[in-house]
XYZ file of C-alpha atoms in Angstrom:
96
model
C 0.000 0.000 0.000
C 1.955 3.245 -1.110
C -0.349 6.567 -0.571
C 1.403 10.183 -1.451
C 0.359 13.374 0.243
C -1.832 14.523 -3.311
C -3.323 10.834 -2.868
C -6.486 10.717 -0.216
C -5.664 7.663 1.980
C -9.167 6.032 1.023
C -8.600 2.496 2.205
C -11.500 1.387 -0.103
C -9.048 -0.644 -2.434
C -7.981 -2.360 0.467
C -10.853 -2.968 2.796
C -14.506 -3.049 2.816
C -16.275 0.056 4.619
C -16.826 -2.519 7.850
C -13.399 -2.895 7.719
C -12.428 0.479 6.992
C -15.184 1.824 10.115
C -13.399 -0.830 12.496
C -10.083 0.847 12.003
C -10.708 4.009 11.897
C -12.614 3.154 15.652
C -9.851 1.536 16.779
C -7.309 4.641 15.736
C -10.261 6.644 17.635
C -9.724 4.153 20.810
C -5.913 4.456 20.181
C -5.798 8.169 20.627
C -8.739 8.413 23.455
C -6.769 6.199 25.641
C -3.419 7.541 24.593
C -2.397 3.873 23.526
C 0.459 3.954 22.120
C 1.097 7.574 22.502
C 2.401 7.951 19.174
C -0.719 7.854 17.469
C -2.029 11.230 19.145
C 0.925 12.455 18.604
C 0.432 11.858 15.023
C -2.814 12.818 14.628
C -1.672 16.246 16.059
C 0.814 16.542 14.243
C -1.078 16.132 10.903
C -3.770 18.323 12.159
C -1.234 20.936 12.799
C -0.188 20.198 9.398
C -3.310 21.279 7.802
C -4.991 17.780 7.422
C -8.790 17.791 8.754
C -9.007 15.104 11.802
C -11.157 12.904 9.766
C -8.530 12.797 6.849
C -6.054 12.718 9.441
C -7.587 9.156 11.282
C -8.059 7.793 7.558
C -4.344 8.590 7.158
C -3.388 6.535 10.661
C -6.098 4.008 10.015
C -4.395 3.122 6.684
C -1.075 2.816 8.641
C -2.743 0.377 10.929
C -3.792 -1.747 8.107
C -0.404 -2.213 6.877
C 0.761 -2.946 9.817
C -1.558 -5.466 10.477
C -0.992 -7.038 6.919
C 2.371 -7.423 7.417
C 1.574 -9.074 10.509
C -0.497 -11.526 8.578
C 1.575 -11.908 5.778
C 4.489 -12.328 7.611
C 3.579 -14.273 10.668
C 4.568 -12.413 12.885
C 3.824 -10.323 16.328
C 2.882 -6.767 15.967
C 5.973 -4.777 16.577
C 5.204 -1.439 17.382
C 8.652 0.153 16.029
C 7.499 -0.996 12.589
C 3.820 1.442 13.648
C 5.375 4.229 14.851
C 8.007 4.231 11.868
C 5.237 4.532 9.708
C 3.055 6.879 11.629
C 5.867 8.793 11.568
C 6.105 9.070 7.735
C 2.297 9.762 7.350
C 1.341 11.987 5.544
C 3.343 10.180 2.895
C 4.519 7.036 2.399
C 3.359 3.761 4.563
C 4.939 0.941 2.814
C 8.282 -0.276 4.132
């Protein structure tokens, strides 16, 4: 999944609008309980970019889909380095 900051991060090629709700509720849940940290960090940062709050949690919600693709994909444990490395290039590039 590759977005670009001219590309809106509509997660529609990737996951079916139950899908899509679920994460963005669970990037919701991530930043009301401060869980990780880095997530409402990020969506303050992007905010403070410009980005509207909605784009903003579509942005980190596609971010958590990767994340847990590669987890699926790969086998693997989440590993929250792998997150916050991409949260941290939002609002660009996701893939690693």
């Amino acid at each position: 999944m590759h977005y670009t900051r001219n590309t809106d991060p509509n997660m529609s090629e990737c996951a079916n609008p139950e899908v899509e709700r679920v994460l963005r509720e669970a990037v919701r849940e991530q930043v009301a309980t401060n869980d990780p940290p880095e997530v409402a960090q990020t969506l303050a940062r992007l905010q403070q970019e410009g980005i509207s709050e909605d784009e903003a949690v579509r942005w980190i919600a596609a971010a958590l889909l990767q994340e847990m693709n590669i987890m699926l994909r790969d086998n693997r444990q989440y590993n929250h380095s792998l997150y916050v490395a991409a949260l941290s290039r939002l609002p660009g590039r996701i893939d690693r």
